[in-house]
Short mmCIF file of C-alpha atoms in Angstrom, two decimals:
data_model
loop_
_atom_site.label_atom_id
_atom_site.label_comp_id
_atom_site.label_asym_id
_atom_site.label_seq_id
_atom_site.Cartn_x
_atom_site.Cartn_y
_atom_site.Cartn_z
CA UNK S 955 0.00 0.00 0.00
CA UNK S 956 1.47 3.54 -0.88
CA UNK S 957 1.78 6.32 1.38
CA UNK S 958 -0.22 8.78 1.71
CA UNK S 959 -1.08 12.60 3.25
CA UNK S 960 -4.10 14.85 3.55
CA UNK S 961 -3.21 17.50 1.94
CA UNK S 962 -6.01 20.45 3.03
CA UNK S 963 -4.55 23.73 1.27
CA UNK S 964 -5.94 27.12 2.60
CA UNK S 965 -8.84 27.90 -0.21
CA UNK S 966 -9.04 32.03 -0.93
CA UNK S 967 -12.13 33.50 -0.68
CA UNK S 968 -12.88 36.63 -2.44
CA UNK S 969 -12.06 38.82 0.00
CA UNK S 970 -8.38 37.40 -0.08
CA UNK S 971 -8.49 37.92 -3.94
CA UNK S 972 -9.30 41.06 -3.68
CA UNK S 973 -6.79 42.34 -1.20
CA UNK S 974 -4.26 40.58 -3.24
CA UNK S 975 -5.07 42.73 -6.06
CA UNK S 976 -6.76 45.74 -4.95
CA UNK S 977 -3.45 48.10 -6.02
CA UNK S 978 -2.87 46.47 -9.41
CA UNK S 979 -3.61 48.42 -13.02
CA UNK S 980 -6.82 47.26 -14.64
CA UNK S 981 -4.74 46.00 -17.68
CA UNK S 982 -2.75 43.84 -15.38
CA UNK S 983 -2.75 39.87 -17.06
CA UNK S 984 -3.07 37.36 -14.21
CA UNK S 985 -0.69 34.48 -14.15
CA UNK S 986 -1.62 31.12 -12.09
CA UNK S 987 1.07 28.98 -11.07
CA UNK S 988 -0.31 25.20 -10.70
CA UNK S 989 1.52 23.44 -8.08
CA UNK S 990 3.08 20.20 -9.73
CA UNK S 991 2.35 17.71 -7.27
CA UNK S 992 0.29 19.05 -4.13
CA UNK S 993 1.67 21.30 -2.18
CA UNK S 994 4.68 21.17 -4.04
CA UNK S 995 5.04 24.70 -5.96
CA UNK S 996 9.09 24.55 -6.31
CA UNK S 997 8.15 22.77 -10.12
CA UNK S 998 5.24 24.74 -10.51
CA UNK S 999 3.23 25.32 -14.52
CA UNK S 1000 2.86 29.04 -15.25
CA UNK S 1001 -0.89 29.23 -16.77
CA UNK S 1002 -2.74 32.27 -17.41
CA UNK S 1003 -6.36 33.34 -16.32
CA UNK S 1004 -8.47 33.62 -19.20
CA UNK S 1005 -12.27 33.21 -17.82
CA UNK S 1006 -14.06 33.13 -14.73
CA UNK S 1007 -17.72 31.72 -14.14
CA UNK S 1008 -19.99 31.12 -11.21
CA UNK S 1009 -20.61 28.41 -10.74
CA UNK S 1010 -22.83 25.81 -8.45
CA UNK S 1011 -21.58 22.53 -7.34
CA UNK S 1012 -24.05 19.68 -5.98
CA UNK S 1013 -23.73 16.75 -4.35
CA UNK S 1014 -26.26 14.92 -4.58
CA UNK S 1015 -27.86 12.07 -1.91
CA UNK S 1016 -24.92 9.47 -1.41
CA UNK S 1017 -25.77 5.50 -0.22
CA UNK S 1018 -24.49 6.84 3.71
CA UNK S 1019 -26.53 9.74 3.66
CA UNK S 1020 -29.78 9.59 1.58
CA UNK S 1021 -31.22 12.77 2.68
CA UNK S 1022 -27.62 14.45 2.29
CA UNK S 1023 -28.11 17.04 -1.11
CA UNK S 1024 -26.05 20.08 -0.40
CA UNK S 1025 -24.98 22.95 -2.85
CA UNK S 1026 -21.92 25.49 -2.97
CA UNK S 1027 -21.91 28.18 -4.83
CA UNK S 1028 -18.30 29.60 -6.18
CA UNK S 1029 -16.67 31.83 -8.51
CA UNK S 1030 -14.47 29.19 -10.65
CA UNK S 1031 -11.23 30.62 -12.74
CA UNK S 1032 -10.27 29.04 -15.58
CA UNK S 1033 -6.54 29.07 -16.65
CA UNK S 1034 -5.07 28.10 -20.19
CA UNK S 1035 -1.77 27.50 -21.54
CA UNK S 1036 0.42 30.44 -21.96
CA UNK S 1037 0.65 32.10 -25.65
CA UNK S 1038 3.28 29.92 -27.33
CA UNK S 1039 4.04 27.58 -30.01
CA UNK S 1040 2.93 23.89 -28.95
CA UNK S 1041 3.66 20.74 -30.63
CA UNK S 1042 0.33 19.55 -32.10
CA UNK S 1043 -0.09 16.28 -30.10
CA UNK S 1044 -1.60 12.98 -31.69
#
């Protein structure tokens, strides 16, 4: 059996967000650094933001809980690739 760890990384909320950026220029481009394994940002991918929706995620009743249904609503951002030139993959 492998190892293993909970990883339980300290989710932003908006508020955090927006302190983060609150004394950036409008035409500032966002960059989003995906960690390569959790946790681990030494290896990190540089992505960019390029849309953000809100979004509602639902769970619905599971076979432990049959009355469980809950909902969370969220602002999801959505990061791409950075502008480059990619090999076109098979």
């Amino acid at each position: 059996m492998a190892d293993t760890f909970d990883h339980a990384p300290q989710v932003w909320n908006a508020a955090q967000l927006r302190e983060a950026i609150k004394d950036l220029p409008d035409d500032t481009p966002i960059h989003i650094g995906v960690a390569e394994d959790p946790g681990d940002f030494d290896g990190y991918r540089d992505f960019v933001l390029v849309n953000a929706e809100h979004v509602e995620n639902w769970w619905p009743a599971t076979f432990t809980s049959p009355e469980r249904a809950e909902t969370e609503k969220a602002l999801t951002l959505f990061a791409d690739w950075k502008a480059d030139e990619y090999d076109i993959l098979d």
